[in-house]
């Protein structure tokens, strides 16, 4: 398990992990991902997997939340070459490439917009306390803009 791109795993980190097996049970990968992240967040001790695999100490299946399926991507299946061989035709491959290009363009635009909105929210007014007694704090950047605007007027 490692942060994608060799990063340290900050708030918006993306992690890659590779699982090689001959078969999987229903939701097994989602359960494995959830447990790995629980250990990484220190919600579970580092030896939790060893505990779960010890049937004397853990005789029943542990109840745990499974990870969302949304970010989990099946990248490859290494079927025996004599059993299955999938080779997309050129038109199919071109269509798949066009669909992926459109998806990437859309996601890049959405990520840029979300980043802009996040930055704008960080520099806006923040209210603290109940509405009737709210105290308004203006960020340093907003104060500078207000002073500049007052000076220009």
PDB file of C-alpha atoms in Angstrom:
ATOM      1  CA  UNK A   1       0.000   0.000   0.000  1.00  0.00           C
ATOM      2  CA  UNK A   2       1.529   3.314  -1.030  1.00  0.00           C
ATOM      3  CA  UNK A   3       0.445   6.841  -1.818  1.00  0.00           C
ATOM      4  CA  UNK A   4       0.162   7.285  -5.585  1.00  0.00           C
ATOM      5  CA  UNK A   5       2.991   9.254  -7.126  1.00  0.00           C
ATOM      6  CA  UNK A   6       5.213   8.629  -4.104  1.00  0.00           C
ATOM      7  CA  UNK A   7       3.398  11.270  -2.030  1.00  0.00           C
ATOM      8  CA  UNK A   8       3.172  11.247   1.739  1.00  0.00           C
ATOM      9  CA  UNK A   9      -0.575  10.695   1.888  1.00  0.00           C
ATOM     10  CA  UNK A  10      -2.081  14.042   2.840  1.00  0.00           C
ATOM     11  CA  UNK A  11      -5.759  14.952   3.018  1.00  0.00           C
ATOM     12  CA  UNK A  12      -6.414  14.358  -0.683  1.00  0.00           C
ATOM     13  CA  UNK A  13      -4.029  11.454  -1.171  1.00  0.00           C
ATOM     14  CA  UNK A  14      -4.793   8.621  -3.531  1.00  0.00           C
ATOM     15  CA  UNK A  15      -3.450   5.205  -2.603  1.00  0.00           C
ATOM     16  CA  UNK A  16      -2.611   2.237  -4.788  1.00  0.00           C
ATOM     17  CA  UNK A  17      -2.465  -1.319  -3.627  1.00  0.00           C
ATOM     18  CA  UNK A  18      -2.023  -4.446  -5.644  1.00  0.00           C
ATOM     19  CA  UNK A  19      -3.741  -7.686  -4.747  1.00  0.00           C
ATOM     20  CA  UNK A  20      -2.864 -10.893  -6.552  1.00  0.00           C
ATOM     21  CA  UNK A  21      -5.036 -13.961  -5.974  1.00  0.00           C
ATOM     22  CA  UNK A  22      -6.706 -16.844  -7.752  1.00  0.00           C
ATOM     23  CA  UNK A  23     -10.209 -15.914  -6.575  1.00  0.00           C
ATOM     24  CA  UNK A  24     -12.074 -13.403  -4.416  1.00  0.00           C
ATOM     25  CA  UNK A  25     -15.122 -13.558  -2.188  1.00  0.00           C
ATOM     26  CA  UNK A  26     -17.980 -11.056  -2.525  1.00  0.00           C
ATOM     27  CA  UNK A  27     -16.792  -7.630  -1.225  1.00  0.00           C
ATOM     28  CA  UNK A  28     -13.458  -9.124  -0.108  1.00  0.00           C
ATOM     29  CA  UNK A  29     -11.342  -6.384  -1.699  1.00  0.00           C
ATOM     30  CA  UNK A  30     -13.587  -3.671  -0.247  1.00  0.00           C
ATOM     31  CA  UNK A  31     -13.234  -5.226   3.215  1.00  0.00           C
ATOM     32  CA  UNK A  32      -9.458  -5.504   2.807  1.00  0.00           C
ATOM     33  CA  UNK A  33      -9.180  -1.861   1.726  1.00  0.00           C
ATOM     34  CA  UNK A  34     -11.305  -0.717   4.672  1.00  0.00           C
ATOM     35  CA  UNK A  35      -9.149  -2.631   7.148  1.00  0.00           C
ATOM     36  CA  UNK A  36      -5.906  -1.301   5.658  1.00  0.00           C
ATOM     37  CA  UNK A  37      -7.199   2.265   5.902  1.00  0.00           C
ATOM     38  CA  UNK A  38      -8.465   1.684   9.469  1.00  0.00           C
ATOM     39  CA  UNK A  39      -4.969   0.539  10.436  1.00  0.00           C
ATOM     40  CA  UNK A  40      -3.442   3.522   8.599  1.00  0.00           C
ATOM     41  CA  UNK A  41      -5.746   5.935  10.468  1.00  0.00           C
ATOM     42  CA  UNK A  42      -4.786   4.149  13.701  1.00  0.00           C
ATOM     43  CA  UNK A  43      -8.407   3.119  14.311  1.00  0.00           C
ATOM     44  CA  UNK A  44      -7.064  -0.442  14.580  1.00  0.00           C
ATOM     45  CA  UNK A  45      -3.685  -1.665  15.876  1.00  0.00           C
ATOM     46  CA  UNK A  46      -0.973  -2.627  13.354  1.00  0.00           C
ATOM     47  CA  UNK A  47      -1.376  -6.345  14.211  1.00  0.00           C
ATOM     48  CA  UNK A  48      -5.143  -6.336  13.552  1.00  0.00           C
ATOM     49  CA  UNK A  49      -4.828  -8.440  10.383  1.00  0.00           C
ATOM     50  CA  UNK A  50      -2.764 -11.027  12.231  1.00  0.00           C
ATOM     51  CA  UNK A  51      -5.470 -11.078  14.939  1.00  0.00           C
ATOM     52  CA  UNK A  52      -8.247 -11.566  12.367  1.00  0.00           C
ATOM     53  CA  UNK A  53      -6.404 -14.458  10.709  1.00  0.00           C
ATOM     54  CA  UNK A  54      -5.953 -16.272  14.031  1.00  0.00           C
ATOM     55  CA  UNK A  55      -9.133 -18.404  14.308  1.00  0.00           C
ATOM     56  CA  UNK A  56      -8.428 -19.144  17.978  1.00  0.00           C
ATOM     57  CA  UNK A  57      -8.386 -15.469  18.913  1.00  0.00           C
ATOM     58  CA  UNK A  58     -10.995 -14.428  16.343  1.00  0.00           C
ATOM     59  CA  UNK A  59     -13.312 -17.418  15.747  1.00  0.00           C
ATOM     60  CA  UNK A  60     -15.997 -15.450  13.855  1.00  0.00           C
ATOM     61  CA  UNK A  61     -15.862 -13.055  10.954  1.00  0.00           C
ATOM     62  CA  UNK A  62     -15.163  -9.550  12.316  1.00  0.00           C
ATOM     63  CA  UNK A  63     -17.880  -7.003  11.667  1.00  0.00           C
ATOM     64  CA  UNK A  64     -16.396  -4.040   9.866  1.00  0.00           C
ATOM     65  CA  UNK A  65     -17.440  -1.357   7.434  1.00  0.00           C
ATOM     66  CA  UNK A  66     -16.449  -2.046   3.832  1.00  0.00           C
ATOM     67  CA  UNK A  67     -14.803   0.577   1.651  1.00  0.00           C
ATOM     68  CA  UNK A  68     -16.785   2.416  -1.002  1.00  0.00           C
ATOM     69  CA  UNK A  69     -16.685   0.723  -4.391  1.00  0.00           C
ATOM     70  CA  UNK A  70     -16.371   4.068  -6.191  1.00  0.00           C
ATOM     71  CA  UNK A  71     -12.612   4.559  -6.023  1.00  0.00           C
ATOM     72  CA  UNK A  72     -11.709   0.864  -6.336  1.00  0.00           C
ATOM     73  CA  UNK A  73     -10.655  -0.065  -9.841  1.00  0.00           C
ATOM     74  CA  UNK A  74      -9.991  -3.512 -11.251  1.00  0.00           C
ATOM     75  CA  UNK A  75      -7.005  -3.003 -13.500  1.00  0.00           C
ATOM     76  CA  UNK A  76      -6.168  -6.468 -14.748  1.00  0.00           C
ATOM     77  CA  UNK A  77      -7.128 -10.125 -14.592  1.00  0.00           C
ATOM     78  CA  UNK A  78      -4.368 -12.565 -15.397  1.00  0.00           C
ATOM     79  CA  UNK A  79      -6.436 -15.378 -16.860  1.00  0.00           C
ATOM     80  CA  UNK A  80      -4.485 -18.242 -18.424  1.00  0.00           C
ATOM     81  CA  UNK A  81      -3.821 -17.327 -22.073  1.00  0.00           C
ATOM     82  CA  UNK A  82      -5.360 -20.583 -23.321  1.00  0.00           C
ATOM     83  CA  UNK A  83      -8.572 -19.944 -21.341  1.00  0.00           C
ATOM     84  CA  UNK A  84      -9.463 -16.354 -22.233  1.00  0.00           C
ATOM     85  CA  UNK A  85      -7.922 -13.840 -24.566  1.00  0.00           C
ATOM     86  CA  UNK A  86      -9.597 -10.472 -24.958  1.00  0.00           C
ATOM     87  CA  UNK A  87      -8.272  -8.303 -27.745  1.00  0.00           C
ATOM     88  CA  UNK A  88     -10.363  -5.226 -28.548  1.00  0.00           C
ATOM     89  CA  UNK A  89     -10.867  -4.383 -32.203  1.00  0.00           C
ATOM     90  CA  UNK A  90      -9.426  -1.105 -33.464  1.00  0.00           C
ATOM     91  CA  UNK A  91     -12.860   0.633 -33.592  1.00  0.00           C
ATOM     92  CA  UNK A  92     -13.621  -0.554 -30.051  1.00  0.00           C
ATOM     93  CA  UNK A  93     -10.224   0.611 -28.835  1.00  0.00           C
ATOM     94  CA  UNK A  94     -10.664   4.012 -30.526  1.00  0.00           C
ATOM     95  CA  UNK A  95     -14.137   4.413 -28.964  1.00  0.00           C
ATOM     96  CA  UNK A  96     -12.766   3.462 -25.523  1.00  0.00           C
ATOM     97  CA  UNK A  97      -9.976   6.005 -25.934  1.00  0.00           C
ATOM     98  CA  UNK A  98     -12.474   8.727 -26.890  1.00  0.00           C
ATOM     99  CA  UNK A  99     -14.670   7.922 -23.886  1.00  0.00           C
ATOM    100  CA  UNK A 100     -11.665   8.034 -21.545  1.00  0.00           C
ATOM    101  CA  UNK A 101     -10.447  11.323 -23.078  1.00  0.00           C
ATOM    102  CA  UNK A 102     -13.875  12.886 -22.485  1.00  0.00           C
ATOM    103  CA  UNK A 103     -13.971  11.537 -18.924  1.00  0.00           C
ATOM    104  CA  UNK A 104     -10.499  12.883 -18.119  1.00  0.00           C
ATOM    105  CA  UNK A 105     -11.366  16.295 -19.585  1.00  0.00           C
ATOM    106  CA  UNK A 106     -14.534  16.463 -17.517  1.00  0.00           C
ATOM    107  CA  UNK A 107     -12.808  15.405 -14.308  1.00  0.00           C
ATOM    108  CA  UNK A 108      -9.908  17.830 -14.800  1.00  0.00           C
ATOM    109  CA  UNK A 109     -12.395  20.679 -15.259  1.00  0.00           C
ATOM    110  CA  UNK A 110     -14.372  19.617 -12.173  1.00  0.00           C
ATOM    111  CA  UNK A 111     -11.171  19.304 -10.121  1.00  0.00           C
ATOM    112  CA  UNK A 112     -10.069  22.793 -11.180  1.00  0.00           C
ATOM    113  CA  UNK A 113     -13.480  24.234 -10.298  1.00  0.00           C
ATOM    114  CA  UNK A 114     -13.527  22.454  -6.936  1.00  0.00           C
ATOM    115  CA  UNK A 115      -9.998  23.715  -6.185  1.00  0.00           C
ATOM    116  CA  UNK A 116     -11.012  27.277  -7.045  1.00  0.00           C
ATOM    117  CA  UNK A 117     -14.157  27.047  -4.893  1.00  0.00           C
ATOM    118  CA  UNK A 118     -12.164  25.583  -1.999  1.00  0.00           C
ATOM    119  CA  UNK A 119      -9.645  28.437  -2.186  1.00  0.00           C
ATOM    120  CA  UNK A 120     -12.449  31.015  -2.319  1.00  0.00           C
ATOM    121  CA  UNK A 121     -14.168  29.522   0.717  1.00  0.00           C
ATOM    122  CA  UNK A 122     -10.897  29.651   2.623  1.00  0.00           C
ATOM    123  CA  UNK A 123     -10.631  33.398   2.065  1.00  0.00           C
ATOM    124  CA  UNK A 124     -14.245  34.318   2.848  1.00  0.00           C
ATOM    125  CA  UNK A 125     -15.995  35.392   6.013  1.00  0.00           C
ATOM    126  CA  UNK A 126     -16.305  32.829   8.768  1.00  0.00           C
ATOM    127  CA  UNK A 127     -19.042  33.004  11.375  1.00  0.00           C
ATOM    128  CA  UNK A 128     -18.513  31.544  14.816  1.00  0.00           C
ATOM    129  CA  UNK A 129     -20.992  31.041  17.616  1.00  0.00           C
ATOM    130  CA  UNK A 130     -24.796  31.066  17.472  1.00  0.00           C
ATOM    131  CA  UNK A 131     -26.386  33.232  14.777  1.00  0.00           C
ATOM    132  CA  UNK A 132     -27.698  35.779  17.284  1.00  0.00           C
ATOM    133  CA  UNK A 133     -24.256  36.250  18.816  1.00  0.00           C
ATOM    134  CA  UNK A 134     -22.186  35.589  15.731  1.00  0.00           C
ATOM    135  CA  UNK A 135     -18.756  37.058  15.530  1.00  0.00           C
ATOM    136  CA  UNK A 136     -17.487  37.716  12.051  1.00  0.00           C
ATOM    137  CA  UNK A 137     -13.829  37.156  11.414  1.00  0.00           C
ATOM    138  CA  UNK A 138     -12.380  38.436   8.183  1.00  0.00           C
ATOM    139  CA  UNK A 139      -9.335  36.674   6.791  1.00  0.00           C
ATOM    140  CA  UNK A 140      -6.117  38.628   6.382  1.00  0.00           C
ATOM    141  CA  UNK A 141      -6.477  38.555   2.596  1.00  0.00           C
ATOM    142  CA  UNK A 142     -10.017  39.935   2.813  1.00  0.00           C
ATOM    143  CA  UNK A 143      -8.870  42.710   5.182  1.00  0.00           C
ATOM    144  CA  UNK A 144      -6.120  43.695   2.747  1.00  0.00           C
ATOM    145  CA  UNK A 145      -8.584  43.792  -0.149  1.00  0.00           C
ATOM    146  CA  UNK A 146     -11.008  45.914   1.906  1.00  0.00           C
ATOM    147  CA  UNK A 147      -8.240  48.392   2.877  1.00  0.00           C
ATOM    148  CA  UNK A 148      -7.063  48.622  -0.733  1.00  0.00           C
ATOM    149  CA  UNK A 149     -10.602  49.199  -1.987  1.00  0.00           C
ATOM    150  CA  UNK A 150     -11.161  51.898   0.655  1.00  0.00           C
ATOM    151  CA  UNK A 151      -7.874  53.563  -0.303  1.00  0.00           C
ATOM    152  CA  UNK A 152      -8.746  53.519  -4.020  1.00  0.00           C
ATOM    153  CA  UNK A 153     -12.138  55.161  -3.409  1.00  0.00           C
TER     154      UNK A 153
END
